[in-house]
mmCIF file of C-alpha atoms and ligand atoms in Angstrom:
data_model
loop_
_atom_site.group_PDB
_atom_site.id
_atom_site.type_symbol
_atom_site.label_atom_id
_atom_site.label_comp_id
_atom_site.label_asym_id
_atom_site.label_seq_id
_atom_site.Cartn_x
_atom_site.Cartn_y
_atom_site.Cartn_z
ATOM 1 C CA UNK A 1025 -38.290 3.232 -73.482
ATOM 2 C CA UNK A 1026 -35.227 3.757 -71.291
ATOM 3 C CA UNK A 1027 -35.837 4.162 -67.725
ATOM 4 C CA UNK A 1028 -35.628 7.673 -66.261
ATOM 5 C CA UNK A 1029 -32.933 8.149 -63.610
ATOM 6 C CA UNK A 1030 -33.131 10.762 -60.818
ATOM 7 C CA UNK A 1031 -30.251 12.639 -62.500
ATOM 8 C CA UNK A 1032 -31.995 12.612 -65.878
ATOM 9 C CA UNK A 1033 -35.214 13.800 -64.076
ATOM 10 C CA UNK A 1034 -33.269 16.754 -62.658
ATOM 11 C CA UNK A 1035 -31.957 17.594 -66.012
ATOM 12 C CA UNK A 1036 -35.414 17.343 -67.595
ATOM 13 C CA UNK A 1037 -36.700 19.700 -64.894
ATOM 14 C CA UNK A 1038 -33.871 22.106 -65.497
ATOM 15 C CA UNK A 1039 -34.816 22.140 -69.248
ATOM 16 C CA UNK A 1040 -38.324 23.030 -68.245
ATOM 17 C CA UNK A 1041 -36.863 25.967 -66.203
ATOM 18 C CA UNK A 1042 -37.295 24.262 -62.812
ATOM 19 C CA UNK A 1043 -33.958 24.151 -60.858
ATOM 20 C CA UNK A 1044 -33.272 22.523 -57.545
ATOM 21 C CA UNK A 1045 -31.421 24.517 -54.973
ATOM 22 C CA UNK A 1046 -30.412 22.464 -52.112
ATOM 23 C CA UNK A 1047 -30.261 24.761 -49.043
ATOM 24 C CA UNK A 1048 -28.727 23.707 -45.847
ATOM 25 C CA UNK A 1049 -30.700 23.145 -42.574
ATOM 26 C CA UNK A 1050 -29.623 22.594 -39.002
ATOM 27 C CA UNK A 1051 -31.904 19.617 -38.840
ATOM 28 C CA UNK A 1052 -31.243 15.835 -38.982
ATOM 29 C CA UNK A 1053 -33.118 15.822 -42.532
ATOM 30 C CA UNK A 1054 -30.138 17.559 -44.118
ATOM 31 C CA UNK A 1055 -30.654 19.946 -46.916
ATOM 32 C CA UNK A 1056 -34.121 21.211 -48.102
ATOM 33 C CA UNK A 1057 -34.821 21.318 -51.739
ATOM 34 C CA UNK A 1058 -36.117 24.681 -53.046
ATOM 35 C CA UNK A 1059 -37.147 25.091 -56.582
ATOM 36 C CA UNK A 1060 -36.456 28.053 -58.772
ATOM 37 C CA UNK A 1061 -38.810 28.645 -61.516
ATOM 38 C CA UNK A 1062 -37.347 30.591 -64.349
ATOM 39 C CA UNK A 1063 -40.576 31.804 -65.691
ATOM 40 C CA UNK A 1064 -42.701 34.879 -65.277
ATOM 41 C CA UNK A 1065 -43.147 35.589 -62.514
ATOM 42 C CA UNK A 1066 -39.716 34.479 -61.359
ATOM 43 C CA UNK A 1067 -40.605 32.111 -58.606
ATOM 44 C CA UNK A 1068 -39.142 30.352 -55.546
ATOM 45 C CA UNK A 1069 -40.810 27.256 -54.285
ATOM 46 C CA UNK A 1070 -39.860 27.017 -50.582
ATOM 47 C CA UNK A 1071 -36.967 29.044 -49.193
ATOM 48 C CA UNK A 1072 -34.931 27.017 -46.600
ATOM 49 C CA UNK A 1073 -34.704 27.981 -42.835
ATOM 50 C CA UNK A 1074 -34.076 31.331 -41.345
ATOM 51 C CA UNK A 1075 -30.268 31.279 -41.017
ATOM 52 C CA UNK A 1076 -27.338 33.185 -42.370
ATOM 53 C CA UNK A 1077 -25.828 29.997 -43.779
ATOM 54 C CA UNK A 1078 -29.117 29.199 -45.765
ATOM 55 C CA UNK A 1079 -29.431 32.815 -46.901
ATOM 56 C CA UNK A 1080 -25.789 32.871 -48.155
ATOM 57 C CA UNK A 1081 -26.213 29.625 -49.970
ATOM 58 C CA UNK A 1082 -29.559 30.698 -51.375
ATOM 59 C CA UNK A 1083 -28.081 33.808 -52.710
ATOM 60 C CA UNK A 1084 -25.061 31.979 -54.244
ATOM 61 C CA UNK A 1085 -27.398 29.528 -55.932
ATOM 62 C CA UNK A 1086 -29.539 32.240 -57.379
ATOM 63 C CA UNK A 1087 -26.530 34.227 -58.411
ATOM 64 C CA UNK A 1088 -25.141 31.184 -60.339
ATOM 65 C CA UNK A 1089 -28.301 31.426 -62.488
ATOM 66 C CA UNK A 1090 -27.810 35.122 -62.926
ATOM 67 C CA UNK A 1091 -30.557 36.144 -60.392
ATOM 68 C CA UNK A 1092 -30.531 37.690 -56.870
ATOM 69 C CA UNK A 1093 -33.066 37.584 -54.133
ATOM 70 C CA UNK A 1094 -34.436 40.977 -54.998
ATOM 71 C CA UNK A 1095 -35.377 39.631 -58.496
ATOM 72 C CA UNK A 1096 -37.885 37.048 -56.916
ATOM 73 C CA UNK A 1097 -41.500 38.068 -57.812
ATOM 74 C CA UNK A 1098 -43.307 35.044 -56.235
ATOM 75 C CA UNK A 1099 -42.544 32.857 -53.360
ATOM 76 C CA UNK A 1100 -44.664 29.584 -52.965
ATOM 77 C CA UNK A 1101 -44.831 27.884 -49.586
ATOM 78 C CA UNK A 1102 -45.651 24.266 -49.722
ATOM 79 C CA UNK A 1103 -46.337 23.686 -46.136
ATOM 80 C CA UNK A 1104 -45.950 25.038 -42.532
ATOM 81 C CA UNK A 1105 -42.616 23.406 -41.586
ATOM 82 C CA UNK A 1106 -39.875 25.888 -40.721
ATOM 83 C CA UNK A 1107 -37.042 24.246 -42.745
ATOM 84 C CA UNK A 1108 -39.296 25.124 -45.847
ATOM 85 C CA UNK A 1109 -40.294 28.723 -45.154
ATOM 86 C CA UNK A 1110 -37.821 30.262 -42.705
ATOM 87 C CA UNK A 1111 -36.462 32.851 -45.210
ATOM 88 C CA UNK A 1112 -39.727 34.121 -46.625
ATOM 89 C CA UNK A 1113 -39.875 37.244 -44.567
ATOM 90 C CA UNK A 1114 -36.313 38.306 -45.471
ATOM 91 C CA UNK A 1115 -36.995 37.524 -49.211
ATOM 92 C CA UNK A 1116 -40.020 39.559 -49.112
ATOM 93 C CA UNK A 1117 -38.395 42.439 -47.581
ATOM 94 C CA UNK A 1118 -35.676 42.420 -50.322
ATOM 95 C CA UNK A 1119 -37.811 41.691 -53.266
ATOM 96 C CA UNK A 1120 -41.490 42.630 -52.476
ATOM 97 C CA UNK A 1121 -42.436 39.215 -53.832
ATOM 98 C CA UNK A 1122 -45.926 38.099 -53.594
ATOM 99 C CA UNK A 1123 -46.395 34.896 -51.299
ATOM 100 C CA UNK A 1124 -48.601 32.236 -52.293
ATOM 101 C CA UNK A 1125 -49.778 29.195 -50.050
ATOM 102 C CA UNK A 1126 -52.865 27.220 -49.584
ATOM 103 C CA UNK A 1127 -55.470 29.628 -48.104
ATOM 104 C CA UNK A 1128 -56.614 27.330 -45.261
ATOM 105 C CA UNK A 1129 -53.139 27.678 -43.816
ATOM 106 C CA UNK A 1130 -52.549 31.531 -44.265
ATOM 107 C CA UNK A 1131 -53.891 32.552 -40.850
ATOM 108 C CA UNK A 1132 -51.525 30.106 -39.156
ATOM 109 C CA UNK A 1133 -48.569 30.997 -41.290
ATOM 110 C CA UNK A 1134 -49.252 34.820 -40.280
ATOM 111 C CA UNK A 1135 -49.152 34.043 -36.649
ATOM 112 C CA UNK A 1136 -46.077 32.034 -36.502
ATOM 113 C CA UNK A 1137 -45.000 32.682 -32.959
ATOM 114 C CA UNK A 1138 -48.414 32.153 -31.369
ATOM 115 C CA UNK A 1139 -49.051 29.129 -33.547
ATOM 116 C CA UNK A 1140 -45.650 27.590 -32.595
ATOM 117 C CA UNK A 1141 -46.668 28.173 -28.930
ATOM 118 C CA UNK A 1142 -50.143 26.641 -29.420
ATOM 119 C CA UNK A 1143 -48.635 23.787 -31.367
ATOM 120 C CA UNK A 1144 -46.248 22.951 -28.391
ATOM 121 C CA UNK A 1145 -48.994 22.997 -25.913
ATOM 122 C CA UNK A 1146 -51.064 20.630 -28.012
ATOM 123 C CA UNK A 1147 -48.061 18.278 -28.426
ATOM 124 C CA UNK A 1148 -47.238 18.327 -24.579
ATOM 125 C CA UNK A 1149 -50.963 17.510 -23.856
ATOM 126 C CA UNK A 1150 -50.945 14.864 -26.411
ATOM 127 C CA UNK A 1151 -47.695 13.341 -25.125
ATOM 128 C CA UNK A 1152 -48.817 13.356 -21.406
ATOM 129 C CA UNK A 1153 -52.161 11.817 -22.305
ATOM 130 C CA UNK A 1154 -50.199 9.083 -24.200
ATOM 131 C CA UNK A 1155 -48.096 8.237 -20.989
ATOM 132 C CA UNK A 1156 -44.981 10.266 -21.847
ATOM 133 C CA UNK A 1157 -43.230 11.265 -18.563
ATOM 134 C CA UNK A 1158 -43.477 14.924 -17.915
ATOM 135 C CA UNK A 1159 -39.710 15.437 -17.908
ATOM 136 C CA UNK A 1160 -39.442 14.108 -21.378
ATOM 137 C CA UNK A 1161 -42.182 16.410 -22.615
ATOM 138 C CA UNK A 1162 -40.402 19.374 -20.929
ATOM 139 C CA UNK A 1163 -37.199 18.583 -22.640
ATOM 140 C CA UNK A 1164 -38.765 18.361 -25.987
ATOM 141 C CA UNK A 1165 -40.542 21.647 -25.485
ATOM 142 C CA UNK A 1166 -37.384 23.342 -24.957
ATOM 143 C CA UNK A 1167 -35.766 21.754 -28.052
ATOM 144 C CA UNK A 1168 -38.823 22.861 -29.905
ATOM 145 C CA UNK A 1169 -38.361 26.475 -28.565
ATOM 146 C CA UNK A 1170 -34.760 26.578 -29.596
ATOM 147 C CA UNK A 1171 -35.679 25.631 -33.169
ATOM 148 C CA UNK A 1172 -38.133 28.364 -33.469
ATOM 149 C CA UNK A 1173 -35.691 31.075 -34.551
ATOM 150 C CA UNK A 1174 -35.243 29.090 -37.764
ATOM 151 C CA UNK A 1175 -38.840 29.829 -38.649
ATOM 152 C CA UNK A 1176 -40.666 33.022 -39.686
ATOM 153 C CA UNK A 1177 -44.039 34.369 -39.909
ATOM 154 C CA UNK A 1178 -45.364 34.371 -43.379
ATOM 155 C CA UNK A 1179 -47.790 36.961 -44.847
ATOM 156 C CA UNK A 1180 -49.710 35.138 -47.668
ATOM 157 C CA UNK A 1181 -50.726 37.735 -50.223
ATOM 158 C CA UNK A 1182 -51.986 35.095 -52.633
ATOM 159 C CA UNK A 1183 -53.956 32.457 -50.914
ATOM 160 C CA UNK A 1184 -54.751 29.490 -53.097
ATOM 161 C CA UNK A 1185 -57.777 27.399 -53.308
ATOM 162 C CA UNK A 1186 -57.423 23.531 -53.401
ATOM 163 C CA UNK A 1187 -57.157 22.809 -57.226
ATOM 164 C CA UNK A 1188 -56.557 26.472 -58.204
ATOM 165 C CA UNK A 1189 -54.389 27.042 -61.287
ATOM 166 C CA UNK A 1190 -51.390 29.383 -60.972
ATOM 167 C CA UNK A 1191 -50.511 30.730 -64.443
ATOM 168 C CA UNK A 1192 -47.006 31.564 -65.494
ATOM 169 C CA UNK A 1193 -45.716 32.666 -68.854
ATOM 170 C CA UNK A 1194 -44.576 29.288 -69.799
ATOM 171 C CA UNK A 1195 -46.623 26.825 -67.638
ATOM 172 C CA UNK A 1196 -49.613 26.368 -65.385
ATOM 173 C CA UNK A 1197 -49.185 24.869 -62.052
ATOM 174 C CA UNK A 1198 -52.240 23.386 -60.211
ATOM 175 C CA UNK A 1199 -52.116 23.733 -56.436
ATOM 176 C CA UNK A 1200 -53.461 20.546 -54.791
ATOM 177 C CA UNK A 1201 -54.001 20.166 -51.045
ATOM 178 C CA UNK A 1202 -52.577 16.844 -49.948
ATOM 179 C CA UNK A 1203 -52.361 16.927 -46.097
ATOM 180 C CA UNK A 1204 -51.044 14.322 -44.019
ATOM 181 C CA UNK A 1205 -47.301 14.890 -43.408
ATOM 182 C CA UNK A 1206 -48.621 18.299 -42.244
ATOM 183 C CA UNK A 1207 -52.009 19.774 -42.390
ATOM 184 C CA UNK A 1208 -51.003 22.300 -45.017
ATOM 185 C CA UNK A 1209 -49.101 20.096 -47.461
ATOM 186 C CA UNK A 1210 -49.679 21.312 -50.902
ATOM 187 C CA UNK A 1211 -48.338 19.806 -54.176
ATOM 188 C CA UNK A 1212 -47.934 21.639 -57.588
ATOM 189 C CA UNK A 1213 -48.836 19.830 -60.672
ATOM 190 C CA UNK A 1214 -47.591 20.710 -64.194
ATOM 191 C CA UNK A 1215 -50.076 18.606 -66.238
ATOM 192 C CA UNK A 1216 -48.585 19.454 -69.570
ATOM 193 C CA UNK A 1217 -44.886 18.298 -68.578
ATOM 194 C CA UNK A 1218 -46.329 15.712 -65.990
ATOM 195 C CA UNK A 1219 -44.076 16.942 -63.255
ATOM 196 C CA UNK A 1220 -45.198 16.997 -59.757
ATOM 197 C CA UNK A 1221 -43.579 19.322 -57.125
ATOM 198 C CA UNK A 1222 -44.499 17.556 -54.050
ATOM 199 C CA UNK A 1223 -42.268 18.991 -51.245
ATOM 200 C CA UNK A 1224 -42.461 16.557 -48.271
ATOM 201 C CA UNK A 1225 -45.654 14.859 -49.337
ATOM 202 C CA UNK A 1226 -43.387 12.284 -50.954
ATOM 203 C CA UNK A 1227 -39.571 11.745 -50.293
ATOM 204 C CA UNK A 1228 -37.495 9.267 -52.276
ATOM 205 C CA UNK A 1229 -35.177 8.140 -49.423
ATOM 206 C CA UNK A 1230 -37.207 8.552 -46.243
ATOM 207 C CA UNK A 1231 -40.835 7.892 -45.441
ATOM 208 C CA UNK A 1232 -42.551 11.386 -44.711
ATOM 209 C CA UNK A 1233 -43.653 11.406 -41.033
ATOM 210 C CA UNK A 1234 -47.301 11.878 -40.484
ATOM 211 C CA UNK A 1235 -46.784 14.298 -37.661
ATOM 212 C CA UNK A 1236 -49.775 15.059 -35.649
ATOM 213 C CA UNK A 1237 -50.591 18.625 -35.757
ATOM 214 C CA UNK A 1238 -53.562 20.918 -34.728
ATOM 215 C CA UNK A 1239 -56.326 21.310 -37.242
ATOM 216 C CA UNK A 1240 -55.656 24.301 -39.684
ATOM 217 C CA UNK A 1241 -59.050 25.905 -38.711
ATOM 218 C CA UNK A 1242 -58.147 25.998 -35.079
ATOM 219 C CA UNK A 1243 -60.853 23.637 -33.989
ATOM 220 C CA UNK A 1244 -60.270 21.333 -31.050
ATOM 221 C CA UNK A 1245 -59.676 17.689 -31.369
ATOM 222 C CA UNK A 1246 -56.957 15.624 -32.808
ATOM 223 C CA UNK A 1247 -56.651 14.991 -36.580
ATOM 224 C CA UNK A 1248 -55.923 11.516 -37.732
ATOM 225 C CA UNK A 1249 -52.868 12.337 -39.482
ATOM 226 C CA UNK A 1250 -51.655 8.994 -40.829
ATOM 227 C CA UNK A 1251 -55.188 8.094 -41.919
ATOM 228 C CA UNK A 1252 -55.451 11.534 -43.849
ATOM 229 C CA UNK A 1253 -51.845 10.942 -45.276
ATOM 230 C CA UNK A 1254 -52.734 7.471 -46.697
ATOM 231 C CA UNK A 1255 -55.762 8.916 -48.417
ATOM 232 C CA UNK A 1256 -53.519 11.692 -49.818
ATOM 233 C CA UNK A 1257 -50.891 9.228 -51.143
ATOM 234 C CA UNK A 1258 -53.711 7.037 -52.772
ATOM 235 C CA UNK A 1259 -54.806 10.155 -54.616
ATOM 236 C CA UNK A 1260 -51.154 10.969 -55.791
ATOM 237 C CA UNK A 1261 -50.648 7.520 -56.909
ATOM 238 C CA UNK A 1262 -53.386 7.916 -59.525
ATOM 239 C CA UNK A 1263 -51.525 10.877 -61.089
ATOM 240 C CA UNK A 1264 -49.752 10.275 -64.349
ATOM 241 C CA UNK A 1265 -46.522 11.893 -63.173
ATOM 242 C CA UNK A 1266 -43.378 11.267 -65.138
ATOM 243 C CA UNK A 1267 -41.379 12.247 -62.074
ATOM 244 C CA UNK A 1268 -41.861 13.877 -58.659
ATOM 245 C CA UNK A 1269 -39.637 16.576 -57.153
ATOM 246 C CA UNK A 1270 -39.460 16.183 -53.355
ATOM 247 C CA UNK A 1271 -38.631 18.585 -50.640
ATOM 248 C CA UNK A 1272 -35.466 16.675 -49.639
ATOM 249 C CA UNK A 1273 -33.246 14.388 -51.590
ATOM 250 C CA UNK A 1274 -33.508 13.109 -55.117
ATOM 251 C CA UNK A 1275 -36.464 13.102 -57.650
ATOM 252 C CA UNK A 1276 -38.737 10.214 -57.540
ATOM 253 C CA UNK A 1277 -38.976 8.490 -60.894
ATOM 254 C CA UNK A 1278 -41.539 5.833 -59.955
ATOM 255 C CA UNK A 1279 -44.068 7.233 -57.493
ATOM 256 C CA UNK A 1280 -46.409 4.420 -57.873
ATOM 257 C CA UNK A 1281 -43.775 1.848 -56.821
ATOM 258 C CA UNK A 1282 -42.725 4.207 -53.984
ATOM 259 C CA UNK A 1283 -46.376 4.849 -52.770
ATOM 260 C CA UNK A 1284 -47.095 1.129 -52.886
ATOM 261 C CA UNK A 1285 -43.942 0.334 -50.880
ATOM 262 C CA UNK A 1286 -45.001 3.007 -48.312
ATOM 263 C CA UNK A 1287 -48.504 1.670 -47.998
ATOM 264 C CA UNK A 1288 -47.204 -1.905 -47.668
ATOM 265 C CA UNK A 1289 -44.816 -0.676 -44.658
ATOM 266 C CA UNK A 1290 -47.694 1.063 -42.982
ATOM 267 C CA UNK A 1291 -49.759 -2.001 -43.246
ATOM 268 C CA UNK A 1292 -46.930 -4.056 -41.709
ATOM 269 C CA UNK A 1293 -46.263 -1.710 -38.938
ATOM 270 C CA UNK A 1294 -49.942 -1.489 -38.180
ATOM 271 C CA UNK A 1295 -50.026 -5.330 -37.742
ATOM 272 C CA UNK A 1296 -47.000 -5.111 -35.434
ATOM 273 C CA UNK A 1297 -48.721 -2.638 -33.318
ATOM 274 C CA UNK A 1298 -51.906 -4.576 -33.272
ATOM 275 C CA UNK A 1299 -49.836 -7.550 -31.920
ATOM 276 C CA UNK A 1300 -48.453 -5.550 -29.067
ATOM 277 C CA UNK A 1301 -51.801 -4.073 -28.053
ATOM 278 C CA UNK A 1302 -53.572 -7.636 -28.295
ATOM 279 C CA UNK A 1303 -50.757 -9.006 -25.864
ATOM 280 C CA UNK A 1304 -51.896 -6.507 -23.291
ATOM 281 C CA UNK A 1305 -53.356 -2.932 -23.252
ATOM 282 C CA UNK A 1306 -50.718 -0.362 -23.774
ATOM 283 C CA UNK A 1307 -50.349 3.466 -24.007
ATOM 284 C CA UNK A 1308 -48.992 5.122 -26.986
ATOM 285 C CA UNK A 1309 -45.650 5.553 -25.115
ATOM 286 C CA UNK A 1310 -45.572 1.891 -24.114
ATOM 287 C CA UNK A 1311 -46.042 0.763 -27.709
ATOM 288 C CA UNK A 1312 -43.368 3.130 -28.879
ATOM 289 C CA UNK A 1313 -40.990 1.869 -26.293
ATOM 290 C CA UNK A 1314 -41.673 -1.653 -27.167
ATOM 291 C CA UNK A 1315 -40.784 -0.893 -30.828
ATOM 292 C CA UNK A 1316 -38.025 1.563 -30.627
ATOM 293 C CA UNK A 1317 -36.632 1.419 -27.153
ATOM 294 C CA UNK A 1318 -34.656 4.522 -26.162
ATOM 295 C CA UNK A 1319 -35.705 6.331 -29.409
ATOM 296 C CA UNK A 1320 -39.009 6.551 -28.062
ATOM 297 C CA UNK A 1321 -37.666 8.980 -25.378
ATOM 298 C CA UNK A 1322 -35.188 11.091 -27.635
ATOM 299 C CA UNK A 1323 -37.669 11.204 -30.357
ATOM 300 C CA UNK A 1324 -40.784 10.958 -28.404
ATOM 301 C CA UNK A 1325 -43.136 12.930 -30.432
ATOM 302 C CA UNK A 1326 -42.145 11.452 -33.688
ATOM 303 C CA UNK A 1327 -42.463 7.929 -32.440
ATOM 304 C CA UNK A 1328 -45.685 8.780 -30.846
ATOM 305 C CA UNK A 1329 -47.093 10.062 -34.005
ATOM 306 C CA UNK A 1330 -46.272 6.867 -35.730
ATOM 307 C CA UNK A 1331 -47.856 4.813 -33.004
ATOM 308 C CA UNK A 1332 -51.022 6.926 -32.743
ATOM 309 C CA UNK A 1333 -51.315 7.015 -36.488
ATOM 310 C CA UNK A 1334 -51.381 3.250 -36.880
ATOM 311 C CA UNK A 1335 -53.629 2.831 -33.910
ATOM 312 C CA UNK A 1336 -55.972 5.197 -35.435
ATOM 313 C CA UNK A 1337 -56.188 2.788 -38.440
ATOM 314 C CA UNK A 1338 -56.959 -0.080 -36.070
ATOM 315 C CA UNK A 1339 -59.635 1.988 -34.165
ATOM 316 C CA UNK A 1340 -61.222 2.830 -37.412
ATOM 317 C CA UNK A 1341 -61.263 -0.827 -38.409
ATOM 318 C CA UNK A 1342 -62.842 -1.835 -35.083
ATOM 319 C CA UNK A 1343 -59.986 -3.916 -33.935
ATOM 320 C CA UNK A 1344 -58.851 -1.627 -31.127
ATOM 321 C CA UNK A 1345 -60.470 0.893 -28.777
ATOM 322 C CA UNK A 1346 -59.031 3.542 -26.688
ATOM 323 C CA UNK A 1347 -59.490 3.214 -22.903
ATOM 324 C CA UNK A 1348 -59.236 6.535 -20.944
ATOM 325 C CA UNK A 1349 -58.581 6.250 -17.158
ATOM 326 C CA UNK A 1350 -58.711 9.968 -16.809
ATOM 327 C CA UNK A 1351 -55.088 10.417 -17.104
ATOM 328 C CA UNK A 1352 -53.586 8.190 -19.754
ATOM 329 C CA UNK A 1353 -55.223 6.771 -22.779
ATOM 330 C CA UNK A 1354 -54.533 3.140 -23.366
ATOM 331 C CA UNK A 1355 -55.239 0.997 -26.410
ATOM 332 C CA UNK A 1356 -56.818 -2.428 -26.136
ATOM 333 C CA UNK A 1357 -57.984 -5.093 -28.589
ATOM 334 C CA UNK A 1358 -61.810 -5.284 -28.975
ATOM 335 C CA UNK A 1359 -61.857 -9.124 -29.864
HETATM 336 ZN ZN1 LIG B 1932 -42.021 19.010 -43.667
#
């Protein structure tokens, strides 16, 4: 058997009526992969951000395949991040398309503005409790506000249950909730063709950040995003996928090897963080600074999510505990 290349995987997907449309975003991640399903209903999986440039390119890409935005009958939203869903509202206005997403996220998607505010408040509180200086959190909050116009509220007309099958003329896709990168991550499994459409749950070229986010049900408390993400990856590892179509970059032709590599890297990072904590008690921010230096300031929330995620693993293993002095939470080794 010859080994499948990412290019060949894209060709195979296209033969199955799944076309990658790479839409520009203003974010560091670069283009976002939307997937056009030429089937009944005519379906777009993710839309790109809410910008004129993204809309132009989406229109052109659809046009190249003989379609227009007005023809879309179903939009599927893979998760709550704005680079994936910003154009949903505009597409629905033009086409009247149904909107499908995992049902547990529907309420949050519907209240985009309020939700973004609440998410920012949650992030600021978490950063302050982790020892990040107030001026850094304020700067990040204004960056986050300036990004908000690239998002959109999403009225989900077709809420999906975890495991539910979505039937098309030529295929069936099973919606499977795989939280971790975000609480709403949903992958779509074509069992017959063994193609997994995974959005940001798995990316070929970069490790998906287990960003810490509020629980979908609005309950208080902080989810263990990395712990959840590792559980999700282990489930995906067992799927007999021929290839995986990600939300950015090229298809993944060996998801088992990729997941094993990701898991090994998390293990290594966990041990590195344990060493730093064992040396002396440190806040999340202090650990992030020790590892990433200035990046812990410019990318404070991202790096903090990394540290907290791995510290959660250590806390769950009983090797580290959280010590709260009333202002800042520090990690210390239990041994
Ligand atoms: Zn994402």
